[in-house]
Amino acid sequence: MRFSFFSSIRAILVFLVLLAMLPALGIMLCSGYSLREHMIVDAEEAALRQIHGMASHHEQVVENARLLLATLAKAHEIQTLDPLGSQLLLEEMLTRNEAYVALVLSDPAGRIVAVSPVDSFSSIAGEVYFQDAKQGMRFVTGMYHLRQGVRSVVMEFAQPVMDREGGLRGVLVALFDLNYFGRIFAAAHLPEGSVFTLTDAEGIRLTRFPETEKYTWVPDLPYMIEKMSAGADQGTFLDKGVDGVRRLYGFKRVQFEDAHSPPLMIRLGQPEDLALAEARRALVRDMVLLVLAAVLAVATAWFVGNLTIMRRLERLMAAADRLGTGDLSTRTMLDHDKGELGVLAAAFDRMAESLQIQDFDRRRAEHECCQLNTELEERVASRTAELAKANKELQTALGNLRQAQGQLVMSEKLAALGGLVAGVAHEINTPVGVALSASSTMAEKNRILNALFTKGEMKRSDLTEYLESTREGLEMSLLNLNRASDLIRSFKMVAADQVSESRRSFNVREYIGQVLLSLRPKLKKTPHRVEVECDEDLVIESYPGALSQILTNFIVNSLTHAFGEGQAGLIRIAVAKNDGTLSLTYSDDGCGIAPEVQDRIFEPFYTTARAKGSTGLGLHIVFNIVTVTLGGTVTCCSALGQGTTFQVRVPV
């Protein structure tokens, strides 16, 4: 397939320039992809750094709480469980530490000694963190809880207050508000659309910035929990958030020392467009530069090609047009330098010069031909007379040749007829001889019985012997005479230019049934089966006697040659009509025909079972009927041990 675009040299030059730009495009795409990968890695590392910072803040909160409570536990007011002094101290500490929502001092029984804000607690005796701090005599980190009436989650810290002897004086408790991270998130000045989320191991979102109240103490996204819970303690991934925005997330699982709560999952996400914006800008910039370079290269190729190639080509094309109009003196007038166009111009000029010389020679030859033409006419007239005489002699010789040919054909026919007569005589001689011998024997028996009857010496036993001998002789004579009659009738079929009945219309399936019925005496003595496959309504106009002779010879041939003694065989006859042609397929599953015999099965008097009474005329008669009488074809396909199939095709 050819494209019209490439019929122009300018277009080809532009295409080649663009083709030369493909490697640069590939390099640029690879570089852009590599840059994008680096940008993604950088963005992931930045996300991890930020998430580490957030985790550090959370760890610092725990450490600050430990330090704060440990410091308060050393105060005189706390050591002495002074209600008023402790209350003032706790209120002052709460004012200075905005990250805490409450500070509590209780006695060893869990009763409140001092609390800020006032009335925020009545007793902490049943709290787990109080019991852990009391029993373990150490700093304890409690669970996360949702503050009643406020969409805020707090975390408890407990510190035992011990005297100098190590005895328990009381327990200090601080409640840390997770909204403190909102101020840290706002102070970080992260890109617009960034989100920060704290999620516990149960999949509950403790807090989220921004939109804290909307997404506090609600189930987190399952696929987010799955990605943060499997594998490493920290990592990054790309996914859509609860608001449908696709972000690059960094996460870290944090487990606090001495904490009873499961690990805390910290997640920080930035919009994918912002994280990868630099890579996309670089790719767009490179693509714009590549397009500009391609446009500049195409324009340069167009201008330079027009200046250095197209002008010279236009002169070549103009010279070719003049040469095409018959001006053989035209020349390109271009320099014959070493360049391709110079070589082409030189070749064109040489071609024009050669054509001019050839035209001159042609004109001279035409003049000479005109002179020779006159001489040739005279020679033709003389030769014509000679040819007429020779033609007459050839006609006479052809007549003699045809006469001789006819005589040779007749001689061949007579020779073939002589061979046929000799074969007929040989085949008929045996049954006729047997019948003649039986008749002679009966005549002698008759003469002897007649002599005894004349003398009056005939006995009952003589008559009985005569009758028995006569019966046997008659049966032998009739058997052999019938065989001779069958042979003569078969021999008549060798001359396939006549058939036993006229042409008529008949039902093929019914007629095959009639033929098989007539062969029933032969078939019922054998265990063989005959299957017929033919349309019940198939009617043709042909010679039914010819079809009968074909089927009879096929079946008799199978009974004689195909099956051994005691073998139960299958004979199939399939008939179909397609496009004006009757197809008859005859097959048996007998012993088959040897390859060296198959080429001779249609020859007259050729048989491999002459000892069984075969004459060798059955298939020859079939061949003549099919090819001469019906104007069709017959073929044989056989292999030893695989049966034999005959295919007959005749026009109807």
XYZ file of C-alpha atoms in Angstrom:
652
model
C 0.000 0.000 0.000
C 1.402 3.396 -1.033
C 0.655 6.722 0.660
C 0.123 9.892 -1.401
C 1.877 11.871 1.336
C 5.248 10.357 0.363
C 4.889 11.311 -3.307
C 6.392 14.742 -2.489
C 10.121 15.085 -1.792
C 9.423 18.024 0.509
C 7.053 15.824 2.508
C 9.673 13.074 2.637
C 12.271 15.550 3.937
C 9.850 16.744 6.610
C 9.084 13.140 7.534
C 12.784 12.319 7.818
C 13.348 15.331 10.064
C 10.460 14.283 12.278
C 11.775 10.737 12.253
C 15.173 12.048 13.373
C 13.420 13.796 16.258
C 12.026 10.508 17.577
C 15.193 9.545 19.524
C 15.179 12.962 21.175
C 11.503 12.496 22.002
C 12.263 9.070 23.469
C 15.145 10.452 25.524
C 12.975 13.311 26.725
C 10.141 10.974 27.703
C 12.593 8.721 29.540
C 14.111 11.742 31.265
C 10.659 13.030 32.143
C 9.692 9.645 33.516
C 12.932 9.429 35.476
C 12.431 12.978 36.749
C 8.877 12.117 37.738
C 10.127 9.068 39.627
C 12.733 11.206 41.398
C 10.086 13.797 42.201
C 7.842 11.069 43.615
C 10.727 9.745 45.710
C 11.511 13.277 46.922
C 7.851 13.873 47.702
C 7.683 10.581 49.594
C 10.817 11.453 51.546
C 9.408 14.913 52.324
C 6.152 13.315 53.468
C 8.093 10.922 55.694
C 10.098 13.816 57.144
C 6.916 15.701 57.894
C 5.252 12.658 59.429
C 8.386 12.079 61.528
C 8.074 15.660 62.729
C 4.443 15.101 63.683
C 5.373 11.853 65.452
C 8.160 13.657 67.258
C 5.651 16.276 68.434
C 3.450 13.515 69.809
C 6.380 11.820 71.527
C 7.474 15.198 72.864
C 3.976 15.662 74.288
C 4.364 12.429 76.256
C 7.812 13.443 77.447
C 6.595 16.922 78.402
C 3.689 15.374 80.312
C 6.130 13.079 82.128
C 8.359 16.049 82.998
C 5.422 18.273 84.018
C 3.869 15.706 86.324
C 7.229 14.682 87.776
C 7.978 18.360 88.551
C 4.566 18.946 90.130
C 5.001 15.782 92.218
C 8.044 17.418 93.923
C 6.103 20.551 94.908
C 5.472 21.055 98.650
C 1.748 21.646 98.131
C 1.421 18.372 96.244
C 3.560 16.417 98.695
C 1.428 17.605 101.608
C -1.835 17.218 99.655
C -2.666 20.827 100.513
C -6.062 21.363 98.809
C -5.844 25.131 98.468
C -2.182 25.310 97.581
C -2.487 22.390 95.142
C -5.549 23.972 93.533
C -3.714 27.236 92.912
C -0.656 25.412 91.588
C -2.694 23.259 89.195
C -4.610 26.294 87.883
C -1.359 28.139 87.256
C 0.174 25.107 85.437
C -2.981 24.649 83.331
C -2.865 28.314 82.329
C 0.752 27.964 81.186
C 0.188 24.657 79.296
C -2.674 25.141 76.845
C -2.263 21.633 75.433
C -3.879 20.187 78.591
C -7.581 20.417 79.320
C -7.402 19.304 82.981
C -4.964 18.657 85.848
C -6.016 16.484 88.788
C -4.527 15.570 92.203
C -6.022 12.661 94.133
C -5.180 10.855 97.341
C -4.218 7.151 97.328
C -7.912 6.237 97.488
C -8.737 8.152 94.314
C -10.565 11.014 95.998
C -10.045 14.395 94.407
C -7.786 16.738 96.376
C -7.467 19.471 93.743
C -8.650 19.776 90.167
C -8.477 22.412 87.446
C -10.905 23.281 86.008
C -12.979 22.977 89.130
C -15.631 20.247 89.233
C -14.278 18.559 86.052
C -13.649 15.364 88.115
C -15.338 13.938 91.221
C -13.268 10.747 91.594
C -10.714 8.764 89.624
C -10.645 5.665 91.822
C -12.094 3.450 89.077
C -9.868 4.623 86.231
C -7.379 2.158 84.774
C -4.550 4.669 84.524
C -4.994 5.518 88.261
C -4.778 1.875 89.265
C -1.732 1.272 86.987
C 0.113 4.304 88.370
C -0.769 3.353 91.966
C 0.261 -0.294 91.615
C 3.285 0.215 89.428
C 4.484 3.354 91.168
C 5.549 4.792 87.800
C 4.470 7.208 85.075
C 1.550 5.787 83.024
C 0.073 6.726 79.640
C -3.660 6.046 79.473
C -6.203 5.453 76.681
C -7.810 7.897 74.255
C -11.293 9.134 75.178
C -13.886 11.382 73.609
C -14.746 14.306 75.892
C -18.435 14.394 76.647
C -20.294 17.263 74.978
C -17.219 18.334 72.975
C -15.912 16.864 69.688
C -12.471 16.472 71.168
C -10.345 13.432 72.065
C -8.092 13.482 75.129
C -5.292 11.260 76.379
C -4.583 10.712 80.119
C -1.163 10.730 81.831
C -0.763 9.626 85.465
C 2.197 10.137 87.832
C 2.363 8.737 91.402
C 3.291 11.236 94.155
C 5.737 9.569 96.580
C 7.263 10.753 99.841
C 10.939 10.491 100.702
C 10.566 6.930 101.971
C 8.929 5.870 98.671
C 5.455 5.674 100.039
C 2.455 6.703 97.932
C 1.100 10.101 98.833
C -1.281 10.558 95.901
C -1.626 10.543 92.072
C -1.279 13.439 89.617
C -3.282 13.212 86.354
C -3.042 15.375 83.220
C -5.515 15.221 80.288
C -3.932 16.099 76.955
C -6.196 17.477 74.163
C -5.350 16.073 70.691
C -6.622 19.323 69.148
C -3.217 20.665 70.145
C -1.940 19.059 66.925
C -4.270 21.337 64.969
C -2.180 24.322 66.049
C 0.990 22.463 65.057
C -0.588 21.566 61.689
C -1.594 25.215 61.102
C 1.867 26.443 62.091
C 3.540 24.063 59.610
C 2.024 26.029 56.685
C 1.547 22.864 54.594
C 0.242 23.142 50.981
C -3.466 23.747 50.542
C -5.443 20.531 50.581
C -3.064 18.752 52.993
C -4.631 16.667 55.784
C -3.302 15.304 59.084
C -5.010 12.330 60.742
C -4.533 10.382 64.003
C -6.072 6.902 64.011
C -5.936 4.262 66.736
C -5.350 0.547 66.098
C -9.115 -0.110 66.193
C -9.600 2.032 63.111
C -11.226 4.992 64.912
C -10.142 8.397 63.620
C -9.164 10.294 66.777
C -8.804 13.627 65.033
C -8.287 15.136 61.572
C -7.066 18.519 60.459
C -8.737 20.370 58.892
C -12.490 19.646 59.440
C -11.719 18.369 62.935
C -15.255 18.281 64.332
C -16.659 16.472 61.246
C -14.110 13.641 61.272
C -13.351 13.215 65.023
C -14.114 9.849 66.693
C -15.515 8.257 63.508
C -14.324 5.090 61.696
C -11.388 5.657 59.383
C -11.325 4.401 55.762
C -10.759 0.588 55.763
C -8.307 0.590 52.863
C -6.269 3.285 54.632
C -6.145 1.178 57.819
C -5.118 -1.877 55.776
C -2.215 -0.057 54.111
C -0.959 1.432 57.390
C -1.340 -1.800 59.383
C 0.560 -4.141 57.047
C 4.319 -4.323 56.622
C 6.686 -1.621 57.860
C 6.008 0.814 60.688
C 6.223 3.725 58.262
C 5.876 4.372 54.536
C 4.025 6.225 51.786
C 1.203 5.465 49.364
C -1.080 7.169 46.817
C -4.838 6.939 47.334
C -8.099 8.889 47.568
C -9.108 10.387 50.894
C -12.544 10.574 52.457
C -13.209 13.771 50.446
C -12.371 12.020 47.137
C -9.081 13.916 46.613
C -6.137 11.787 45.535
C -3.136 12.454 47.810
C 0.372 11.268 48.531
C 0.251 9.975 52.116
C 3.066 9.398 54.591
C 2.318 7.355 57.700
C 3.973 6.113 60.878
C 2.826 3.781 63.639
C 3.807 5.079 67.094
C 3.878 2.937 70.258
C 4.558 4.883 73.495
C 6.576 3.348 76.246
C 4.479 2.266 79.275
C 1.295 2.929 77.246
C -1.644 0.541 77.545
C -3.177 1.718 74.296
C -2.375 -0.050 70.968
C -0.095 1.708 68.478
C -1.226 5.089 67.196
C -1.245 5.612 63.395
C -0.235 9.088 62.236
C -1.015 9.995 58.604
C -0.147 13.157 56.659
C -1.372 13.597 53.078
C -0.642 16.179 50.393
C -2.569 16.495 47.070
C -0.944 14.466 44.311
C -1.089 17.406 41.911
C 0.963 19.557 44.291
C 3.433 16.784 45.146
C 4.142 16.029 41.479
C 3.617 19.542 40.090
C 7.337 20.153 39.548
C 7.758 16.925 37.557
C 4.790 17.776 35.346
C 6.007 21.313 34.763
C 9.416 19.956 33.742
C 7.811 17.452 31.338
C 5.566 20.114 29.785
C 8.536 22.452 29.428
C 10.588 19.761 27.695
C 7.694 18.894 25.361
C 7.222 22.555 24.392
C 10.945 22.889 23.696
C 10.869 19.683 21.626
C 7.897 20.926 19.576
C 9.641 24.252 18.965
C 12.809 22.431 17.929
C 10.787 20.182 15.609
C 9.042 23.182 13.997
C 12.386 24.941 13.531
C 13.955 21.787 12.071
C 11.035 21.270 9.665
C 11.161 24.898 8.505
C 14.924 24.666 8.002
C 14.596 21.404 6.098
C 11.859 22.900 3.936
C 13.889 26.008 3.084
C 17.218 24.216 2.533
C 15.526 21.434 0.543
C 13.813 23.967 -1.697
C 17.090 25.848 -2.229
C 19.412 22.897 -2.810
C 17.166 20.151 -4.193
C 13.770 21.301 -5.436
C 15.023 23.973 -7.869
C 17.295 21.487 -9.597
C 14.550 18.882 -9.620
C 12.135 21.359 -11.186
C 14.639 21.948 -14.018
C 14.969 18.174 -14.442
C 11.173 17.777 -14.575
C 10.834 20.608 -17.101
C 13.456 18.948 -19.322
C 11.614 15.600 -18.958
C 8.335 17.254 -20.029
C 9.980 18.717 -23.149
C 11.521 15.357 -23.927
C 8.094 13.745 -23.536
C 6.616 16.103 -26.156
C 9.161 14.902 -28.710
C 11.894 17.549 -28.402
C 14.897 15.200 -28.415
C 17.337 18.107 -28.492
C 16.404 19.228 -24.985
C 19.050 19.187 -22.209
C 18.927 19.911 -18.467
C 21.665 22.590 -18.554
C 22.740 21.506 -15.031
C 26.299 20.919 -13.843
C 27.333 17.290 -13.976
C 28.993 17.346 -10.568
C 29.484 14.430 -8.186
C 26.229 14.941 -6.332
C 23.252 12.638 -6.843
C 21.302 15.280 -8.768
C 24.349 16.008 -10.929
C 24.687 12.304 -11.729
C 20.940 12.192 -12.509
C 21.242 15.241 -14.811
C 24.202 13.648 -16.613
C 22.257 10.399 -17.059
C 19.245 12.340 -18.374
C 21.369 14.270 -20.896
C 23.023 11.041 -22.097
C 19.586 9.438 -22.463
C 18.294 12.410 -24.501
C 21.374 12.294 -26.724
C 20.987 8.535 -27.198
C 17.307 8.952 -28.095
C 18.209 11.618 -30.626
C 20.764 9.311 -32.259
C 18.290 6.407 -32.248
C 15.616 8.596 -33.828
C 18.029 9.517 -36.630
C 18.892 5.852 -37.175
C 15.189 4.944 -37.147
C 14.356 7.464 -39.849
C 17.169 6.170 -42.010
C 16.038 2.596 -41.446
C 12.471 3.501 -42.442
C 13.746 4.868 -45.734
C 15.680 1.675 -46.384
C 12.622 -0.406 -45.434
C 10.521 1.404 -48.031
C 13.026 0.443 -50.685
C 13.174 -3.151 -49.538
C 9.382 -3.386 -49.417
C 9.114 -3.101 -53.178
C 11.624 -5.915 -53.656
C 9.857 -8.053 -51.037
C 6.506 -7.793 -52.833
C 8.054 -9.325 -55.897
C 9.649 -12.072 -53.848
C 6.359 -12.749 -52.046
C 4.496 -13.197 -55.327
C 7.116 -15.695 -56.501
C 7.123 -17.559 -53.212
C 3.294 -17.611 -53.120
C 3.170 -19.513 -56.380
C 5.706 -21.991 -55.081
C 3.757 -22.401 -51.825
C 0.494 -23.007 -53.722
C 2.106 -25.830 -55.623
C 3.611 -27.291 -52.453
C 0.249 -26.972 -50.654
C -1.501 -28.989 -53.359
C 1.072 -31.725 -52.990
C 0.619 -31.666 -49.215
C -3.177 -32.006 -49.548
C -2.718 -35.111 -51.667
C -0.265 -36.569 -49.138
C -2.656 -35.733 -46.252
C -5.502 -37.639 -47.957
C -3.284 -40.659 -48.404
C -2.195 -40.377 -44.773
C -5.771 -40.250 -43.496
C -6.710 -43.279 -45.570
C -3.751 -45.203 -44.179
C -4.662 -44.063 -40.676
C -8.237 -45.392 -41.087
C -6.890 -48.716 -42.238
C -4.570 -48.871 -39.208
C -7.433 -48.048 -36.816
C -9.584 -50.756 -38.405
C -6.731 -53.229 -38.098
C -6.356 -52.370 -34.399
C -10.127 -52.824 -33.882
C -10.092 -56.178 -35.652
C -7.081 -57.276 -33.633
C -8.861 -56.284 -30.403
C -12.011 -58.063 -31.571
C -9.981 -61.137 -32.345
C -8.518 -61.104 -28.847
C -12.033 -60.660 -27.406
C -13.391 -63.582 -29.456
C -10.501 -65.773 -28.313
C -11.272 -64.886 -24.705
C -14.974 -65.558 -25.212
C -14.247 -68.920 -26.775
C -11.947 -69.862 -23.932
C -14.519 -68.924 -21.275
C -17.509 -70.590 -22.967
C -15.622 -73.790 -23.917
C -15.686 -75.284 -20.395
C -19.451 -75.058 -19.589
C -20.402 -76.045 -23.149
C -17.992 -79.015 -23.028
C -19.423 -80.185 -19.709
C -23.001 -79.869 -21.036
C -22.029 -81.794 -24.219
C -20.405 -84.570 -22.161
C -23.499 -84.854 -19.947
C -25.767 -84.982 -23.037
C -23.589 -87.718 -24.628
C -23.754 -89.761 -21.418
C -27.552 -89.421 -21.288
C -27.792 -90.485 -24.959
C -25.704 -93.625 -24.247
C -27.858 -94.434 -21.184
C -30.961 -93.970 -23.312
C -29.599 -96.349 -26.021
C -28.798 -99.037 -23.415
C -32.208 -98.753 -21.762
C -33.940 -98.850 -25.147
C -32.055 -102.090 -26.048
C -33.094 -103.714 -22.782
C -36.679 -102.588 -23.297
C -36.716 -104.019 -26.844
C -35.390 -107.403 -25.640
C -37.824 -107.357 -22.747
C -34.962 -107.624 -20.279
C -35.495 -104.235 -18.635
C -35.738 -104.421 -14.895
C -37.074 -101.961 -12.383
C -33.524 -101.274 -11.139
C -32.414 -100.457 -14.712
C -35.201 -97.898 -15.028
C -34.371 -96.422 -11.638
C -30.671 -96.128 -12.537
C -31.590 -94.565 -15.876
C -33.860 -91.983 -14.296
C -31.200 -91.058 -11.684
C -28.492 -90.758 -14.330
C -30.790 -88.704 -16.534
C -31.658 -86.374 -13.648
C -28.005 -85.807 -12.829
C -27.122 -85.271 -16.477
C -29.952 -82.810 -17.012
C -29.029 -80.839 -13.887
C -25.390 -80.732 -14.996
C -26.363 -79.681 -18.532
C -28.793 -76.986 -17.311
C -26.240 -75.625 -14.838
C -23.472 -75.344 -17.395
C -25.779 -74.083 -20.162
C -27.087 -71.372 -17.795
C -23.490 -70.446 -17.002
C -22.714 -70.250 -20.702
C -25.839 -68.125 -21.213
C -24.734 -65.769 -18.432
C -21.282 -65.531 -19.986
C -22.712 -64.754 -23.415
C -25.028 -62.077 -21.934
C -22.094 -60.546 -20.057
C -19.918 -60.642 -23.164
C -22.633 -58.734 -25.035
C -22.292 -55.944 -22.451
C -18.626 -55.498 -23.439
C -19.885 -53.640 -26.499
C -21.123 -50.736 -24.346
C -22.775 -48.838 -27.185
C -26.125 -50.571 -26.496
C -28.155 -51.089 -23.323
C -30.766 -53.611 -22.354
C -33.671 -51.095 -22.057
C -34.752 -47.633 -23.118
C -34.222 -44.405 -21.216
C -36.968 -43.498 -18.726
C -37.665 -41.767 -15.378
C -37.539 -43.903 -12.240
C -37.217 -43.640 -8.441
C -33.636 -44.497 -7.574
C -34.321 -45.766 -4.036
C -37.128 -48.074 -5.150
C -35.145 -49.374 -8.106
C -32.136 -50.190 -5.887
C -34.531 -52.139 -3.668
C -35.731 -54.111 -6.692
C -32.135 -54.890 -7.697
C -31.309 -56.100 -4.168
C -34.513 -58.202 -4.210
C -33.378 -59.894 -7.412
C -30.004 -60.641 -5.753
C -31.636 -62.024 -2.618
C -30.971 -65.683 -3.576
C -27.232 -64.904 -3.587
C -27.228 -62.633 -0.535
C -29.397 -64.780 1.752
C -26.790 -67.559 1.656
C -24.228 -65.206 3.239
C -24.073 -63.365 6.618
C -23.333 -60.065 4.891
C -25.433 -56.914 5.382
C -26.346 -54.331 2.737
C -27.081 -50.717 3.766
C -28.586 -48.175 1.360
C -28.386 -44.406 1.888
C -30.559 -42.578 -0.637
C -33.292 -39.968 -0.647
C -36.709 -41.664 -0.813
C -37.941 -39.038 -3.323
C -34.909 -39.045 -5.670
C -36.212 -39.459 -9.261
C -33.922 -39.289 -12.310
C -34.218 -39.875 -16.035
C -31.601 -42.423 -17.159
C -31.114 -46.092 -18.031
C -32.313 -48.253 -15.110
C -30.912 -51.392 -16.746
C -27.443 -49.827 -16.707
C -27.784 -48.994 -12.991
C -28.971 -52.566 -12.328
C -25.967 -54.025 -14.181
C -23.553 -51.749 -12.277
C -24.913 -52.672 -8.828
C -25.185 -56.374 -9.695
C -21.567 -56.546 -10.839
C -20.345 -54.602 -7.786
C -22.197 -56.896 -5.363
C -21.187 -60.123 -7.121
C -17.590 -58.859 -7.238
C -17.663 -58.224 -3.438
C -19.193 -61.638 -2.723
C -16.519 -63.304 -4.817
C -13.391 -61.378 -3.889
C -13.913 -59.251 -0.750
C -15.038 -61.648 1.951
C -13.538 -64.881 3.219
C -15.339 -68.042 4.225
C -17.640 -67.415 7.209
C -16.834 -63.679 7.335
C -19.756 -61.313 8.004
C -19.236 -58.170 5.955
C -20.960 -54.839 5.366
C -21.844 -53.415 1.945
C -22.887 -49.741 1.740
C -24.582 -48.057 -1.214
C -24.900 -44.244 -0.994
C -26.622 -42.226 -3.751
C -26.975 -38.441 -3.921
C -27.733 -35.852 -6.575
C -25.820 -32.554 -6.651
C -25.918 -29.907 -9.410
C -27.158 -32.249 -12.138
C -24.736 -35.062 -11.259
C -25.698 -38.419 -9.728
C -23.051 -39.676 -7.310
C -23.084 -43.397 -6.418
C -20.656 -44.575 -3.721
C -20.318 -48.342 -3.323
C -18.088 -49.682 -0.530
C -17.400 -52.895 1.405
C -15.255 -53.647 4.450
C -13.622 -56.706 2.953
C -9.994 -57.657 2.404
C -9.281 -54.845 -0.087
C -7.343 -54.862 -3.365
C -3.559 -55.066 -3.599
C -1.899 -51.930 -5.065
C -0.312 -53.830 -7.974
C -3.763 -55.149 -9.006
C -5.765 -51.891 -8.816
C -4.487 -50.567 -12.165
C -5.861 -53.654 -14.024
C -9.261 -54.264 -12.389
C -11.175 -52.661 -15.307
C -9.344 -54.681 -18.005
C -11.460 -57.347 -19.801
C -10.941 -60.990 -18.706
C -8.589 -59.987 -15.895
C -9.486 -61.776 -12.649
C -7.745 -63.112 -9.545
C -10.502 -65.684 -8.844
C -10.795 -67.652 -12.036
C -10.801 -70.845 -9.938
C -14.092 -69.616 -8.371
C -15.732 -69.224 -11.772
C -14.967 -65.536 -12.367
C -14.608 -64.400 -15.971
C -12.945 -61.022 -15.378
C -15.670 -59.130 -17.250
C -17.718 -57.677 -14.352
C -15.769 -54.471 -13.657
C -14.924 -54.065 -17.338
C -18.647 -54.074 -18.148
C -19.205 -51.526 -15.326
C -16.467 -49.307 -16.771
C -17.979 -49.402 -20.276
C -21.521 -48.743 -19.026
C -20.441 -45.764 -16.883
C -18.058 -44.126 -19.380
C -19.768 -44.899 -22.727
C -23.475 -45.454 -22.054
C -23.912 -42.990 -19.174
C -21.060 -40.593 -20.039
C -19.682 -40.559 -16.500
C -16.606 -41.610 -14.493
C -15.785 -44.472 -12.144
C -12.847 -44.569 -9.684
C -11.620 -47.118 -7.157
C -9.971 -46.549 -3.776
C -8.756 -49.550 -1.800
C -6.095 -50.769 0.617
C -5.339 -54.235 1.923
C -7.362 -54.997 5.032
C -9.369 -51.725 4.793
C -12.055 -52.567 2.249
C -12.813 -51.144 -1.197
C -14.760 -48.093 -2.363
C -16.023 -47.374 -5.916
C -17.119 -43.833 -6.780
C -19.432 -43.465 -9.821
C -20.424 -40.003 -11.119
C -22.827 -39.639 -14.070
C -24.707 -36.621 -15.445
C -28.523 -36.792 -15.175
